[in-house]
mmCIF file of C-alpha atoms in Angstrom:
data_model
loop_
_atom_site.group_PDB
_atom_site.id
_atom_site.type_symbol
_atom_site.label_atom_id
_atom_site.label_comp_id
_atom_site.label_asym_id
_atom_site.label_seq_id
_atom_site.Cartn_x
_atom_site.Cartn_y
_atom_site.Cartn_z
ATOM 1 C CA UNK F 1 71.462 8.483 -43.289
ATOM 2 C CA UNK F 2 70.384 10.997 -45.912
ATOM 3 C CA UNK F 3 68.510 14.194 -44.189
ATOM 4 C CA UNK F 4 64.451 14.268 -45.150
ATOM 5 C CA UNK F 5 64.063 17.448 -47.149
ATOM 6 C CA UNK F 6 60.471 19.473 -46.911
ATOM 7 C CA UNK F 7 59.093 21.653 -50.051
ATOM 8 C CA UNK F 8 60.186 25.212 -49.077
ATOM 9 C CA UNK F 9 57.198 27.598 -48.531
ATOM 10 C CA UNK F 10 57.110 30.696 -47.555
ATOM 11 C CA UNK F 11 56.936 30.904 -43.307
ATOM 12 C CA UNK F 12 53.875 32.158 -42.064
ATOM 13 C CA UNK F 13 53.301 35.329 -39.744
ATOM 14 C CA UNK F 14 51.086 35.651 -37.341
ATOM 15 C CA UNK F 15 49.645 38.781 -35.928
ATOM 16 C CA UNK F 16 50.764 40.635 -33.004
ATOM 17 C CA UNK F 17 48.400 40.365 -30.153
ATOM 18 C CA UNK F 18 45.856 42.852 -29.544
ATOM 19 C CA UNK F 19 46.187 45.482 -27.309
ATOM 20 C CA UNK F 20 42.574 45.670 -26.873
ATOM 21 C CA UNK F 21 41.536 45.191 -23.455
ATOM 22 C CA UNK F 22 38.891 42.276 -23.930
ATOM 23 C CA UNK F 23 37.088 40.030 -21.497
ATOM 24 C CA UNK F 24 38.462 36.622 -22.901
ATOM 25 C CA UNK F 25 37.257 33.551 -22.091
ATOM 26 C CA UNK F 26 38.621 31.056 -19.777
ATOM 27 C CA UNK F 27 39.066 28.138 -21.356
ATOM 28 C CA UNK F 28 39.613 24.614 -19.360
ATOM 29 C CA UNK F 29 43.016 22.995 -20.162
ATOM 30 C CA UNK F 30 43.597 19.860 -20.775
ATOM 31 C CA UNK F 31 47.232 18.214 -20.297
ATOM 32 C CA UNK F 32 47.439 15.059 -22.375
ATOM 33 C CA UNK F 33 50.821 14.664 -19.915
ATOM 34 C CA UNK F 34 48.490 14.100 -16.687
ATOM 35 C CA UNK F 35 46.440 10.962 -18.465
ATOM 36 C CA UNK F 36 49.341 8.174 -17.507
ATOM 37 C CA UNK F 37 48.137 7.778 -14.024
ATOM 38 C CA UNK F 38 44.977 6.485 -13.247
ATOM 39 C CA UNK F 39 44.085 10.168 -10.982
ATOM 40 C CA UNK F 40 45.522 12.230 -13.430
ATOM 41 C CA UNK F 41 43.262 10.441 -16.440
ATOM 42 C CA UNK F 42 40.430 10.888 -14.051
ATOM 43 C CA UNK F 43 41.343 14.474 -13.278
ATOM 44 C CA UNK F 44 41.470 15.667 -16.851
ATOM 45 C CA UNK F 45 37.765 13.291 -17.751
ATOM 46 C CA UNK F 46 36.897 15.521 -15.787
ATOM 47 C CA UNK F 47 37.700 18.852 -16.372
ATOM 48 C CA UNK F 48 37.087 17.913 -20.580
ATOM 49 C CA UNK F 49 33.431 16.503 -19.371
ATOM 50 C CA UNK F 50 32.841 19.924 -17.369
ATOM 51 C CA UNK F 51 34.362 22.363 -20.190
ATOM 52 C CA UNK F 52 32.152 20.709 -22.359
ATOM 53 C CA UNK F 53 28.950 20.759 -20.252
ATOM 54 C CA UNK F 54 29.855 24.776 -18.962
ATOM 55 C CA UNK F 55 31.669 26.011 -22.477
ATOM 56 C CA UNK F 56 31.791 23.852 -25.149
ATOM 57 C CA UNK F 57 35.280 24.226 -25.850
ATOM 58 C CA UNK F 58 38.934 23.462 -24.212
ATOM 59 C CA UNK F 59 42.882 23.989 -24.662
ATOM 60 C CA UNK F 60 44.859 20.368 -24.957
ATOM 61 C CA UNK F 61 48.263 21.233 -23.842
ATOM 62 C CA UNK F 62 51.275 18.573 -24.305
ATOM 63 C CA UNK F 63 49.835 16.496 -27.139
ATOM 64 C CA UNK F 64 53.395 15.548 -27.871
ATOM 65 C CA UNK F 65 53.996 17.945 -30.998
ATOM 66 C CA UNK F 66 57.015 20.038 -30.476
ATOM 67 C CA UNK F 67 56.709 23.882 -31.488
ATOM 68 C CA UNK F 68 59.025 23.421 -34.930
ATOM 69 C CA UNK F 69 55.802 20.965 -35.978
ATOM 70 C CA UNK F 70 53.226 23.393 -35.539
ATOM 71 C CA UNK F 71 54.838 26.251 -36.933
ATOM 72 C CA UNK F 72 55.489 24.100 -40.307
ATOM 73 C CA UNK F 73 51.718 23.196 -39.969
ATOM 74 C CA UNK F 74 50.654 27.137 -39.700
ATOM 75 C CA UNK F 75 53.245 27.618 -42.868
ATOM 76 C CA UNK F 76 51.594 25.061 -44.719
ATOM 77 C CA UNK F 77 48.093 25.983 -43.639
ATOM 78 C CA UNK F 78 48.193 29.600 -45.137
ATOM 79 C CA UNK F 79 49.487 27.638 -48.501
ATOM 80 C CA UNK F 80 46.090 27.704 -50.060
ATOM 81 C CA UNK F 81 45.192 30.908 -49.473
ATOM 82 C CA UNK F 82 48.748 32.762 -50.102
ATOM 83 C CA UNK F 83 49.631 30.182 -53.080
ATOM 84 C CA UNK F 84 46.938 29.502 -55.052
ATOM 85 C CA UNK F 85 45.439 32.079 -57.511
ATOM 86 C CA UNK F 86 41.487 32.813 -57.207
ATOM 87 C CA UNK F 87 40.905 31.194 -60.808
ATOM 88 C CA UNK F 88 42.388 28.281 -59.350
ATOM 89 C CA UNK F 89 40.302 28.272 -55.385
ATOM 90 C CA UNK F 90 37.251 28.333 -58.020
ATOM 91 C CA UNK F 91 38.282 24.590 -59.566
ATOM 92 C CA UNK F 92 38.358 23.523 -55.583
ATOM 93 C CA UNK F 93 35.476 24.787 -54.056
ATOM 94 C CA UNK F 94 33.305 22.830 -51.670
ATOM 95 C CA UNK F 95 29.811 22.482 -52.883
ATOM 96 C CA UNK F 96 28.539 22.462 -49.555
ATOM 97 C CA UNK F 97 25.018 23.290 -50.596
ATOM 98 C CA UNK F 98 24.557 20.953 -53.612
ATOM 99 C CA UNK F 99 26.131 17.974 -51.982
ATOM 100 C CA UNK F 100 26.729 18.702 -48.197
ATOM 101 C CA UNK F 101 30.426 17.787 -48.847
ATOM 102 C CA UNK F 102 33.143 20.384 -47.505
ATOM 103 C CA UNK F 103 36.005 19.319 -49.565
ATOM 104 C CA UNK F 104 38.284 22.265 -50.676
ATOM 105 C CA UNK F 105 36.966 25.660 -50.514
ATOM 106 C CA UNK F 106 34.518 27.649 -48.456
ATOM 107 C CA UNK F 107 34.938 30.687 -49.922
ATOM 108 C CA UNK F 108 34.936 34.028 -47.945
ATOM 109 C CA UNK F 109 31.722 35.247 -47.388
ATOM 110 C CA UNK F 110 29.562 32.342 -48.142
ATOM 111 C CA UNK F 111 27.477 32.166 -45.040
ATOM 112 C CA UNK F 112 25.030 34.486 -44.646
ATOM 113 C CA UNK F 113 24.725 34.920 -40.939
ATOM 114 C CA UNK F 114 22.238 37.304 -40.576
ATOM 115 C CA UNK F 115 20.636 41.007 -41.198
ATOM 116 C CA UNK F 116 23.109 41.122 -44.407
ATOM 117 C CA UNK F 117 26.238 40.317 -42.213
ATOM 118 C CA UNK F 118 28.439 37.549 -43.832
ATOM 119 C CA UNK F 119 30.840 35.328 -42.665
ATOM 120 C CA UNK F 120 34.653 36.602 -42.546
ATOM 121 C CA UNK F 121 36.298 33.472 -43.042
ATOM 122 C CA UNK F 122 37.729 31.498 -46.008
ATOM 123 C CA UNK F 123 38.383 27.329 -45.150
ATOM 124 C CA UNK F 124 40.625 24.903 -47.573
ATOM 125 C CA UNK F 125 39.050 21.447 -46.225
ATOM 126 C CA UNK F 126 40.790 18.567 -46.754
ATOM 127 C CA UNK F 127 39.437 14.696 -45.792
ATOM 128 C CA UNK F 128 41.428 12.848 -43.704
ATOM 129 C CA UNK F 129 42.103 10.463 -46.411
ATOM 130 C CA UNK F 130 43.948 13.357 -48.405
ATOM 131 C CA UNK F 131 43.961 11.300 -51.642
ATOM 132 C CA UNK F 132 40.287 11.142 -52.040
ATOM 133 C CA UNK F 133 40.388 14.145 -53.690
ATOM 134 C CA UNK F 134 42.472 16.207 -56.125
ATOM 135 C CA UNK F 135 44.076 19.363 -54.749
ATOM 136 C CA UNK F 136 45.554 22.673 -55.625
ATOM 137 C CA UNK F 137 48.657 22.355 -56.620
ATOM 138 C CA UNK F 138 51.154 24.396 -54.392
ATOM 139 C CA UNK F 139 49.604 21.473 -51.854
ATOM 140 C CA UNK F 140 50.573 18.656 -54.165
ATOM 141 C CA UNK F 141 53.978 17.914 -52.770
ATOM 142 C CA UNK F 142 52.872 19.105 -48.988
ATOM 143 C CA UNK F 143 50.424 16.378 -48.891
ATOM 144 C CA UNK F 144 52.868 13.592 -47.184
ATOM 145 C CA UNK F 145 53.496 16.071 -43.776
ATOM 146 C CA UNK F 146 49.517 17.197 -44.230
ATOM 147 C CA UNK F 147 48.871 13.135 -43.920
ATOM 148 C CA UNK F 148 51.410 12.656 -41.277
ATOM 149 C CA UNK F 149 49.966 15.484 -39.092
ATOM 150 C CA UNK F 150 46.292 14.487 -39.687
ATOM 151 C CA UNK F 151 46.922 10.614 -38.593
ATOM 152 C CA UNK F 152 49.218 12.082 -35.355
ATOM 153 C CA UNK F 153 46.632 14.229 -34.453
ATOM 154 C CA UNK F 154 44.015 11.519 -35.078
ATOM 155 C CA UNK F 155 45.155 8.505 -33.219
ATOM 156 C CA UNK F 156 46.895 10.561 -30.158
ATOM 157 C CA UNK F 157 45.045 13.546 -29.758
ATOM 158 C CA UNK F 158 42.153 13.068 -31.414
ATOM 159 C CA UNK F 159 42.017 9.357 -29.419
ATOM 160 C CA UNK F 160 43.102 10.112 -26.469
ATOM 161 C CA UNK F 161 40.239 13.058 -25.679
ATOM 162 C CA UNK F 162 37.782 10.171 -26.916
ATOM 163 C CA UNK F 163 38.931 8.212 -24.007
ATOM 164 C CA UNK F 164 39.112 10.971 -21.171
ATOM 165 C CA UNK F 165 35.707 11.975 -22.676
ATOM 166 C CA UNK F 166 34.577 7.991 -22.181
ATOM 167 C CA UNK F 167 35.397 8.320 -18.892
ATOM 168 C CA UNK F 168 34.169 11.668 -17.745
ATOM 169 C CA UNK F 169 30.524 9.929 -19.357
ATOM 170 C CA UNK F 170 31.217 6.760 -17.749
ATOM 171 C CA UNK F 171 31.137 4.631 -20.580
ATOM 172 C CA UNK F 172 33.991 2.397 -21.067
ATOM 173 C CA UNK F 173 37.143 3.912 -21.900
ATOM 174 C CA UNK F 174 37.165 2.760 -25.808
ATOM 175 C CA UNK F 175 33.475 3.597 -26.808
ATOM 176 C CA UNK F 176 34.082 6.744 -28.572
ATOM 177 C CA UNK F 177 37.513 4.603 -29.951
ATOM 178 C CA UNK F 178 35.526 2.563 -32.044
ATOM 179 C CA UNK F 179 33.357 5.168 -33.379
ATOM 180 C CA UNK F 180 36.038 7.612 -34.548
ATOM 181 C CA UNK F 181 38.775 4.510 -36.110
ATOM 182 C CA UNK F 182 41.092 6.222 -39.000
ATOM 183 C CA UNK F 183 40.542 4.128 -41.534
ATOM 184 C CA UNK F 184 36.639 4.488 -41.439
ATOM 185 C CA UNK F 185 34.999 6.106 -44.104
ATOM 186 C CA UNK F 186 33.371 9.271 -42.289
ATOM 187 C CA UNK F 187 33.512 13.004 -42.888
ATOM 188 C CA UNK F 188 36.462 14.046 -40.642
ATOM 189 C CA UNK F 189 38.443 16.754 -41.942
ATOM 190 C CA UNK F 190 41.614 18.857 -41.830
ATOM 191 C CA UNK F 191 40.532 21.907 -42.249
ATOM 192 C CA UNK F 192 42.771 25.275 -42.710
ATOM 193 C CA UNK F 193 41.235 28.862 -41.878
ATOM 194 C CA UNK F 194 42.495 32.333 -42.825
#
């Protein structure tokens, strides 16, 4: 059987963890490995339904990519930003204000957040039907793994936290299912920040 072969890009590298000493925020985690048993699906409904409730946020631990995955999915995530030249980022951007749509580009800056402070973050958005739209180029032949990853993420992560989330509201377990299918047309996105 003939090997797949991936575009080349250059790797990504991330930078070294602060020193700082910082008063970080404990984050609930939630271990998509715990949900096969009925207690360990009610366990982690309901440590997502209290995260949510105290935080607004949690860690999913063993969502069943391995770490080569991600790391090809942080490469190809800093591909519109390292790749593409600004004249370029321009043809893509987002008109978020003039049609609410963030397809493409939110360029750095754009948010005004307030007393003359703006926002320090550039997003490449893409929908998760990647074809609805054209993109840069360098992300032309990355856009099979891109689709790959967005459909894994969306029908076992993505899915799967609908269901614990069900449960920790005590609706039944597919309610949020049906609202969030793949193939419906909805603004869910893929979105890449640098």
């Amino acid at each position: 059987m003939p090997a797949i072969t991936v575009p080349p890009i250059p790797q990504w590298k991330p930078a070294p963890p602060t020193e700082a000493e910082l008063d970080w925020a404990q984050l609930e985690i939630i271990d998509l490995a715990q949900v096969h048993t009925p207690e360990g699906r009610a366990e982690q409904a309901r440590k997502a339904r209290d995260a949510l409730h105290k935080q607004g946020f949690f860690y999913v631990v063993n969502h069943g990519l391995e770490s080569d995955q991600v790391e090809r999915m942080f490469d190809i995530a800093s591909v519109p930003f390292t790749q593409v030249a600004p004249e370029e980022k321009n043809i893509y951007e987002a008109k978020i204000k003039e049609t609410g749509t963030f397809m493409g580009y939110k360029p750095l800056q754009y948010w005004h957040i307030a007393n003359g402070v703006k926002d320090r973050l550039e997003h490449y958005n893409l929908n998760r039907n990647v074809d609805l739209k054209q993109h840069p180029v360098a992300l032309r032949s990355l856009l099979p793994e891109i689709r790959s990853f967005i459909k894994f993420n969306h029908e076992k992560v993505v899915h799967e936290l609908d269901r614990l989330l069900a449960l920790g509201l005590e609706l039944p377990e597919d309610a949020l299912v049906k609202l969030h299918e793949f193939g419906e047309k909805n603004h869910s996105y893929c979105r890449f920040i640098m």
